[in-house]
Coordinates of C-alpha atoms in Angstrom, one line a residue:
X61 CA 21.6 -1.6 18.0
X62 CA 20.7 -1.4 21.7
X63 CA 19.7 -4.4 23.8
X64 CA 16.2 -2.9 24.2
X65 CA 15.8 -2.6 20.5
X66 CA 17.1 -6.2 20.1
X67 CA 14.3 -7.4 22.3
X68 CA 11.8 -5.6 20.2
X69 CA 12.8 -7.4 17.0
X70 CA 9.7 -9.2 15.7
X71 CA 11.1 -10.5 12.5
X72 CA 12.4 -14.0 12.0
X73 CA 15.1 -14.1 9.4
X74 CA 14.6 -16.3 6.4
X75 CA 17.3 -18.6 5.2
X76 CA 19.1 -17.3 2.0
X77 CA 18.2 -20.6 0.2
X78 CA 14.5 -20.0 0.8
X79 CA 14.0 -18.4 -2.6
X80 CA 10.9 -18.7 -4.9
X81 CA 11.3 -21.0 -7.9
X82 CA 11.2 -19.6 -11.4
X83 CA 7.6 -20.6 -11.9
X84 CA 6.6 -18.7 -8.8
X85 CA 8.6 -15.7 -10.0
X86 CA 6.9 -15.9 -13.3
X87 CA 3.4 -15.9 -11.8
X88 CA 4.3 -13.0 -9.5
X89 CA 5.4 -11.0 -12.5
X90 CA 2.2 -12.0 -14.4
X91 CA 0.1 -10.3 -11.7
X92 CA 1.9 -7.1 -12.3
X93 CA 1.2 -7.4 -16.0
X94 CA -2.5 -6.7 -15.5
X95 CA -1.9 -4.0 -12.9
X96 CA 0.5 -2.0 -15.1
X97 CA -1.8 -2.2 -18.1
X98 CA -4.4 0.2 -16.6
X99 CA -1.7 2.2 -14.8
X100 CA 0.0 2.8 -18.2
X101 CA -3.3 3.8 -19.7
X102 CA -3.7 6.4 -17.0
X103 CA -0.1 7.7 -17.2
X104 CA 0.1 7.8 -21.0
X105 CA -3.4 8.6 -22.2
X106 CA -5.6 10.0 -19.5
X107 CA -4.6 13.6 -19.9
X108 CA -5.1 13.4 -23.7
X109 CA -8.4 11.6 -23.1
X110 CA -9.6 14.3 -20.8
X111 CA -8.5 17.2 -23.0
X112 CA -9.1 15.9 -26.5
X113 CA -11.9 13.4 -26.0
X114 CA -13.9 14.5 -23.0
X115 CA -13.2 18.2 -23.7
X116 CA -12.0 19.2 -20.2
X117 CA -9.5 22.1 -20.2
X118 CA -5.8 21.4 -19.7
X119 CA -5.5 23.5 -16.6
X120 CA -8.3 21.6 -14.8
X121 CA -6.7 18.3 -15.8
X122 CA -3.3 19.4 -14.4
X123 CA -4.9 20.3 -11.0
X124 CA -6.9 17.1 -11.0
X125 CA -3.7 15.0 -11.6
X126 CA -1.7 16.6 -8.8
X127 CA -4.4 17.1 -6.1
X128 CA -5.7 13.5 -6.5
X129 CA -2.3 12.0 -6.3
X130 CA -1.3 14.0 -3.2
X131 CA -4.5 13.0 -1.5
X132 CA -3.9 9.4 -2.4
X133 CA -0.3 9.5 -1.4
X134 CA -1.3 10.2 2.2
X135 CA -3.4 7.0 2.1
X136 CA -0.3 5.0 1.0
X137 CA 1.2 5.4 4.4
X138 CA -1.9 4.1 6.0
X139 CA -2.2 1.1 3.7
X140 CA 1.4 0.1 4.4
X141 CA 0.6 0.1 8.1
X142 CA -2.6 -2.0 7.4
X143 CA -0.5 -4.6 5.5
X144 CA 2.0 -4.8 8.3
X145 CA -0.8 -5.6 10.7
X146 CA -2.8 -7.9 8.5
X147 CA -3.1 -11.5 9.8
X148 CA -4.8 -14.1 7.7
X149 CA -4.4 -17.7 6.5
X150 CA -3.0 -16.3 3.2
X151 CA -0.4 -14.0 4.9
X152 CA 0.0 -10.3 5.1
X153 CA 0.1 -9.1 1.5
X154 CA -1.4 -11.9 -0.6
X155 CA -5.0 -11.6 0.5
X156 CA -5.2 -8.0 -0.6
X157 CA -4.4 -9.0 -4.1
X158 CA -7.4 -11.3 -4.1
X159 CA -9.7 -8.8 -2.5
X160 CA -8.9 -5.8 -4.6
X161 CA -8.5 -7.2 -8.1
X162 CA -12.1 -6.7 -9.2
X163 CA -12.7 -3.2 -7.6
X164 CA -9.4 -2.0 -9.2
X165 CA -10.5 -3.4 -12.6
X166 CA -13.9 -1.8 -12.5
X167 CA -12.5 1.6 -11.4
X168 CA -10.3 1.5 -14.6
X169 CA -13.4 1.1 -16.8
X170 CA -15.3 3.9 -15.1
X171 CA -12.3 6.2 -15.5
X172 CA -12.4 6.1 -19.3
X173 CA -16.2 6.4 -19.5
X174 CA -16.8 10.1 -18.9
X175 CA -20.5 10.7 -19.8
X176 CA -21.7 13.3 -22.2
X177 CA -23.0 15.8 -19.5
X178 CA -22.3 19.4 -18.5
X179 CA -18.8 20.5 -18.1
X180 CA -19.2 20.8 -14.3
X181 CA -20.6 17.3 -14.3
X182 CA -17.7 16.0 -16.3
X183 CA -15.2 17.5 -13.9
X184 CA -17.0 16.1 -10.8
X185 CA -17.1 12.7 -12.5
X186 CA -13.4 12.9 -13.4
X187 CA -12.5 13.7 -9.8
X188 CA -14.6 10.9 -8.3
X189 CA -13.5 8.2 -10.7
X190 CA -9.8 9.2 -10.7
X191 CA -9.7 9.2 -6.9
X192 CA -11.4 5.8 -6.9
X193 CA -8.9 4.4 -9.3
X194 CA -5.9 5.5 -7.4
X195 CA -7.3 4.4 -4.0
X196 CA -8.0 0.9 -5.4
X197 CA -4.5 1.0 -7.0
X198 CA -3.1 1.7 -3.6
X199 CA -5.0 -1.1 -2.0
X200 CA -3.6 -3.6 -4.5
X201 CA -0.2 -2.2 -5.4
X202 CA 1.2 -1.7 -1.8
X203 CA 0.5 -5.3 -0.8
X204 CA 1.9 -6.5 -4.2
X205 CA 5.1 -4.6 -3.8
X206 CA 5.4 -5.7 -0.1
X207 CA 4.9 -9.3 -1.3
X208 CA 8.3 -9.0 -3.1
X209 CA 10.0 -8.5 0.3
X210 CA 8.0 -11.3 1.9
X211 CA 8.7 -13.9 -0.8
X212 CA 12.5 -13.9 0.0
X213 CA 15.1 -11.9 1.9
X214 CA 18.0 -13.0 -0.3
X215 CA 19.1 -9.9 -2.3
X216 CA 19.8 -12.0 -5.4
X217 CA 16.4 -13.6 -5.1
X218 CA 14.7 -10.2 -4.9
X219 CA 16.6 -9.0 -7.9
X220 CA 15.5 -12.0 -9.9
X221 CA 11.9 -11.6 -8.9
X222 CA 12.0 -7.9 -9.8
X223 CA 13.5 -8.8 -13.2
X224 CA 10.6 -11.1 -13.9
X225 CA 8.3 -8.3 -12.9
X226 CA 10.2 -6.0 -15.1
X227 CA 9.7 -8.2 -18.1
X228 CA 5.9 -8.2 -17.7
X229 CA 5.9 -4.5 -16.8
X230 CA 7.7 -3.7 -20.1
X231 CA 5.4 -6.0 -22.1
X232 CA 2.3 -4.4 -20.7
X233 CA 3.6 -0.9 -21.1
X234 CA 4.6 -1.5 -24.7
X235 CA 1.2 -3.1 -25.5
X236 CA -0.7 -0.2 -24.1
X237 CA 1.5 2.5 -25.6
X238 CA 1.5 1.0 -29.1
X239 CA -2.1 -0.5 -29.4
X240 CA -4.4 1.4 -27.1
X241 CA -4.7 4.6 -29.2
X242 CA -5.0 2.9 -32.6
X243 CA -7.6 0.5 -31.2
X244 CA -9.6 3.2 -29.5
X245 CA -9.5 5.4 -32.6
X246 CA -10.6 2.5 -34.8
X247 CA -13.6 1.8 -32.6
X248 CA -14.2 5.6 -32.4
X249 CA -15.1 8.3 -29.9
X250 CA -15.5 7.9 -26.2
X251 CA -16.7 4.3 -26.5
X252 CA -13.4 3.3 -28.1
X253 CA -11.5 4.2 -24.9
X254 CA -14.1 2.5 -22.7
X255 CA -13.8 -0.7 -24.8
X256 CA -10.0 -0.8 -24.4
X257 CA -10.3 -0.3 -20.6
X258 CA -12.9 -3.0 -20.4
X259 CA -10.6 -5.5 -22.1
X260 CA -7.8 -4.5 -19.7
X261 CA -10.2 -5.1 -16.7
X262 CA -10.7 -8.7 -17.7
X263 CA -7.0 -9.3 -17.9
X264 CA -6.4 -7.7 -14.5
X265 CA -8.8 -10.0 -12.7
X266 CA -7.3 -13.2 -14.3
X267 CA -3.7 -12.3 -13.8
X268 CA -4.1 -11.1 -10.2
X269 CA -6.0 -14.3 -9.2
X270 CA -3.3 -16.4 -10.9
X271 CA -0.6 -14.5 -9.0
X272 CA -2.4 -14.9 -5.7
X273 CA -2.7 -18.6 -6.1
X274 CA 0.9 -19.2 -7.2
X275 CA 3.0 -17.2 -4.7
X276 CA 4.1 -17.8 -1.1
X277 CA 5.1 -15.6 1.8
X278 CA 8.3 -16.9 3.4
X279 CA 9.8 -14.0 5.3
X280 CA 8.2 -13.3 8.7
X281 CA 6.1 -16.4 8.2
X282 CA 7.3 -18.3 11.3
X283 CA 5.6 -17.7 14.6
X284 CA 7.5 -15.6 17.1
X285 CA 7.6 -16.2 20.9
X286 CA 6.9 -12.7 21.8
X287 CA 5.0 -10.1 19.7
X288 CA 5.2 -6.5 20.6
X289 CA 3.2 -4.0 18.6
X290 CA 5.1 -0.9 17.6
X291 CA 3.1 2.3 17.6
X292 CA 2.6 3.8 14.2
X293 CA 4.2 7.1 15.3
X294 CA 7.4 5.2 16.3
X295 CA 7.4 3.3 13.0
X296 CA 7.1 6.5 11.0
X297 CA 9.8 8.3 13.0
X298 CA 12.1 5.4 12.3
X299 CA 11.3 5.5 8.6
X300 CA 12.3 9.2 8.4
X301 CA 15.7 8.3 10.0
X302 CA 16.3 5.6 7.3
X303 CA 18.5 7.7 5.1
X304 CA 18.5 5.2 2.2
X305 CA 14.8 5.0 2.2
X306 CA 14.7 8.8 2.0
X307 CA 17.0 8.8 -1.0
X308 CA 15.2 6.1 -2.9
X309 CA 11.8 7.7 -2.2
X310 CA 13.0 11.1 -3.6
X311 CA 14.5 9.1 -6.5
X312 CA 11.0 7.6 -7.0
X313 CA 9.5 11.0 -7.2
X314 CA 12.0 12.1 -9.9
X315 CA 11.8 8.8 -11.8
X316 CA 8.0 8.8 -12.0
X317 CA 7.8 12.5 -12.8
X318 CA 10.2 11.8 -15.7
X319 CA 8.2 8.8 -16.8
X320 CA 5.0 10.8 -16.7
X321 CA 6.6 13.4 -19.0
X322 CA 8.1 10.9 -21.4
X323 CA 4.9 9.0 -21.8
X324 CA 2.1 11.4 -21.0
X325 CA 3.4 14.3 -23.1
X326 CA 4.6 12.2 -26.0
X327 CA 1.2 11.9 -27.7
X328 CA 1.0 15.7 -27.8
X329 CA 4.5 15.9 -29.3
X330 CA 3.7 13.3 -32.0
X331 CA 0.4 15.1 -32.9
X332 CA 1.3 18.7 -32.8
X333 CA 5.1 18.9 -33.3
X334 CA 5.8 16.0 -35.6
X335 CA 2.3 16.2 -37.2
X336 CA 1.2 12.6 -36.9
X337 CA -0.3 10.9 -33.8
X338 CA 0.6 7.5 -35.1
X339 CA 4.3 8.2 -34.5
X340 CA 3.6 7.7 -30.8
X341 CA 3.7 4.0 -31.3
X342 CA 7.3 4.3 -32.5
X343 CA 8.0 6.5 -29.4
X344 CA 7.1 3.6 -27.1
X345 CA 9.1 1.0 -29.0
X346 CA 12.2 3.2 -29.1
X347 CA 11.9 4.2 -25.5
X348 CA 11.8 0.6 -24.3
X349 CA 14.4 -0.9 -26.7
X350 CA 17.3 -0.6 -24.3
X351 CA 15.3 -2.4 -21.6
X352 CA 14.3 -5.2 -24.0
X353 CA 18.0 -5.8 -24.9
X354 CA 19.2 -5.6 -21.3
X355 CA 16.7 -8.2 -20.0
X356 CA 18.9 -10.9 -21.5
X357 CA 21.9 -10.0 -19.2
X358 CA 20.7 -7.5 -16.5
X359 CA 20.7 -10.2 -13.8
X360 CA 24.4 -10.9 -14.4
X361 CA 25.2 -7.2 -14.5
X362 CA 23.4 -6.5 -11.2
X363 CA 25.1 -9.5 -9.6
X364 CA 28.5 -8.3 -10.6
X365 CA 28.3 -4.5 -10.3
X366 CA 25.3 -3.9 -8.0
X367 CA 21.9 -2.3 -8.5
X368 CA 23.1 1.3 -7.6
X369 CA 26.0 1.3 -9.9
X370 CA 24.0 0.1 -12.9
X371 CA 21.3 2.7 -12.1
X372 CA 23.9 5.4 -11.9
X373 CA 25.6 4.6 -15.2
X374 CA 22.4 4.3 -17.3
X375 CA 21.1 7.5 -15.8
X376 CA 24.3 9.3 -17.0
X377 CA 23.8 7.8 -20.4
X378 CA 20.2 9.0 -20.5
X379 CA 21.2 12.6 -20.2
X380 CA 22.5 12.6 -23.8
X381 CA 19.0 11.6 -25.0
X382 CA 17.5 15.0 -24.3
X383 CA 20.6 16.7 -25.7
X384 CA 20.2 14.9 -29.1
X385 CA 16.5 15.8 -29.3
X386 CA 17.3 19.4 -28.7
X387 CA 19.4 19.6 -31.8
X388 CA 16.3 19.6 -34.0
X389 CA 13.0 19.2 -32.2
X390 CA 11.1 18.8 -35.5
X391 CA 13.2 15.8 -36.6
X392 CA 11.5 12.4 -36.1
X393 CA 14.8 10.6 -36.6
X394 CA 16.6 12.6 -33.9
X395 CA 13.6 12.3 -31.5
X396 CA 13.6 8.5 -31.9
X397 CA 17.4 8.4 -31.4
X398 CA 17.1 10.5 -28.3
X399 CA 14.3 8.2 -27.1
X400 CA 16.5 5.1 -27.4
X401 CA 19.2 6.8 -25.4
X402 CA 16.8 8.1 -22.7
X403 CA 15.4 4.6 -22.5
X404 CA 18.5 3.5 -20.7
X405 CA 17.3 5.5 -17.7
X406 CA 14.2 3.4 -17.5
X407 CA 16.1 0.2 -16.9
X408 CA 16.3 0.6 -13.1
X409 CA 12.6 1.6 -12.8
X410 CA 11.4 -1.4 -14.7
X411 CA 13.9 -4.1 -13.6
X412 CA 15.1 -3.6 -10.0
X413 CA 13.7 -0.4 -8.4
X414 CA 11.3 -2.4 -6.1
X415 CA 14.2 -4.6 -5.0
X416 CA 16.2 -1.4 -4.1
X417 CA 13.2 -0.2 -2.1
X418 CA 12.8 -3.5 -0.2
X419 CA 16.6 -3.5 0.6
X420 CA 16.0 -0.4 2.7
X421 CA 13.7 -2.5 4.9
X422 CA 16.7 -4.4 6.3
X423 CA 18.7 -1.2 6.8
X424 CA 15.7 0.2 8.7
X425 CA 15.4 -2.9 10.8
X426 CA 19.1 -2.9 11.6
X427 CA 19.0 0.7 12.6
X428 CA 15.7 0.9 14.6
X429 CA 15.2 -2.7 15.8
X430 CA 11.9 -3.5 14.1
X431 CA 10.8 -4.3 10.6
X432 CA 8.1 -2.3 8.6
X433 CA 8.1 -3.8 5.1
X434 CA 4.6 -2.6 4.3
X435 CA 5.3 1.0 5.5
X436 CA 8.6 1.1 3.6
X437 CA 6.8 0.1 0.3
X438 CA 3.8 2.3 1.0
X439 CA 5.9 5.4 1.7
X440 CA 8.0 4.7 -1.4
X441 CA 4.7 4.3 -3.4
X442 CA 3.8 7.7 -2.0
X443 CA 6.9 9.1 -3.8
X444 CA 5.9 7.3 -7.0
X445 CA 2.4 8.8 -6.9
X446 CA 3.6 12.2 -6.1
X447 CA 6.0 12.0 -9.0
X448 CA 3.3 10.8 -11.4
X449 CA 1.1 13.6 -10.1
X450 CA 3.7 16.2 -10.5
X451 CA 4.3 15.0 -14.1
X452 CA 0.6 15.0 -14.9
X453 CA 0.2 18.4 -13.3
X454 CA 3.1 19.9 -15.2
X455 CA 1.6 18.6 -18.5
X456 CA -1.8 20.2 -17.8
X457 CA -0.5 23.5 -16.3
X458 CA 2.2 24.2 -18.8
X459 CA -0.1 23.3 -21.7
X460 CA -2.8 25.7 -20.3
X461 CA -0.1 28.4 -19.7
X462 CA 0.9 28.1 -23.4
X463 CA -2.7 28.5 -24.5
X464 CA -3.3 24.9 -25.6
X465 CA -6.7 24.1 -27.0
X466 CA -7.7 20.4 -27.3
X467 CA -8.5 18.8 -30.7
X468 CA -7.3 21.7 -32.8
X469 CA -5.6 20.9 -36.1
X470 CA -2.7 23.2 -35.2
X471 CA -1.6 24.8 -31.9
X472 CA -0.2 28.3 -31.2
X473 CA 3.6 28.9 -31.1
X474 CA 3.5 29.3 -27.3
X475 CA 1.6 26.0 -26.9
X476 CA 4.1 24.2 -29.2
X477 CA 7.0 25.5 -27.2
X478 CA 5.4 24.2 -24.0
X479 CA 5.0 20.8 -25.6
X480 CA 8.7 20.8 -26.6
X481 CA 9.7 21.8 -23.1
X482 CA 7.7 19.0 -21.6
X483 CA 9.4 16.4 -23.8
X484 CA 13.0 17.7 -23.9
X485 CA 14.1 20.3 -21.3
X486 CA 12.2 19.1 -18.3
X487 CA 13.2 15.4 -18.7
X488 CA 16.9 16.6 -19.0
X489 CA 16.5 18.4 -15.6
X490 CA 15.0 15.4 -13.8
X491 CA 17.6 13.0 -15.2
X492 CA 20.4 15.2 -13.8
X493 CA 18.8 15.2 -10.4
X494 CA 18.5 11.4 -10.5
X495 CA 22.2 11.1 -11.1
X496 CA 22.9 13.2 -8.0
X497 CA 20.7 11.1 -5.8
X498 CA 22.1 7.8 -7.0
X499 CA 25.6 9.0 -6.3
X500 CA 24.5 9.5 -2.6
X501 CA 23.0 5.9 -2.4
X502 CA 25.6 3.5 -0.9
X503 CA 23.5 0.7 0.5
X504 CA 24.6 -1.9 -1.9
X505 CA 28.1 -2.0 -0.3
X506 CA 26.7 -2.0 3.3
X507 CA 23.9 -4.5 2.7
X508 CA 25.8 -7.9 3.1
X509 CA 27.2 -6.8 6.5
X510 CA 23.8 -5.6 7.7
X511 CA 22.1 -8.8 6.6
X512 CA 24.9 -10.9 8.3
X513 CA 24.4 -9.0 11.6
X514 CA 20.7 -9.4 11.5
X515 CA 20.9 -13.1 10.9
X516 CA 23.4 -13.5 13.8
X517 CA 20.8 -11.8 16.1

């Protein structure tokens, strides 16, 4: 790193022992519990809600999913820059959790409350409320993810915090995937989905406020003798030269596209291929079974073998899940078995992906001379949202291409084939691409030396 760049370093290194305690880690994860509840509702049930409850065509839904996510992805970059420049008595990231909890919760309720109006009116309402939801999600999730990097710089500490977050992420995801549809159906109609989203909104406000009150920003918390603002253009250019950030961002696109397919297309599969929508609850449990088991020892595995190596191995295992499903697509037993095996591929996403993202912050600082934790997380979030948008778009477009008609008792052969492709062939393709990217990711080996050099300077 050049002498000029050394002079531009604004970041004060935190001591490795400055880690959050287990109670603080727990409360950080608790905040994510509420946020992921509504996000899982969106990723898992929104397409089905639009097509089979609100009556919007699958093709329109697919376009809505992708266009809105791409638009929102651009705002992610801006939000990351805003977080990096935020100065308040609560820090850089924490105040946004407090400010945005209620708007985010309300937007979730509005999303699942499509009124009984004309089709044009429904489409306009869907666009407005969906864009509102993902904008408020950006305003709360970017600071929340950035907070992980500000709570501690120690890689083990970050992994532990991320594992706590993963526990709550998994719990909230399982709760929504197993209970939301039965509860909404029991209440009945459109109001059933509104009632479920309203209950989630209350949980969001409570958990986010608890997390705000119970966390602390330690990194970059000390005053510096000289501050020099780095232009956004310079920050963004440096980000694009951060090769590990590029790799992990593309990985995020693939991982969240895959996740959108496994969850968002699953209800269609249970309903029209296996003939019983109630099977979807078993899909969720089987998919997250490996993660549930691994939570008991994932911390030790990551400490011994590294985040990248664990992610690579479980992704290789997940490939065989799609292969097993393909043997007999109409078999519930084979589908659930394949789901369990594919569930291994979700372990990195749930337990330590955010820690991997924040690790690229130090690499970028070491390479460019300045630190942009908010921009790193926002740009990675852009990849996540693009991936989710691509997954949602693929579901809508391929269903429309196959001639899918919502709420029918039986679909055409072409529509059924598209549902199978969305659940088996496409997930296989994206899992293989994940393996290739992880093989290219070498930061775990380089990180200790980079951190040591930064601390010395």
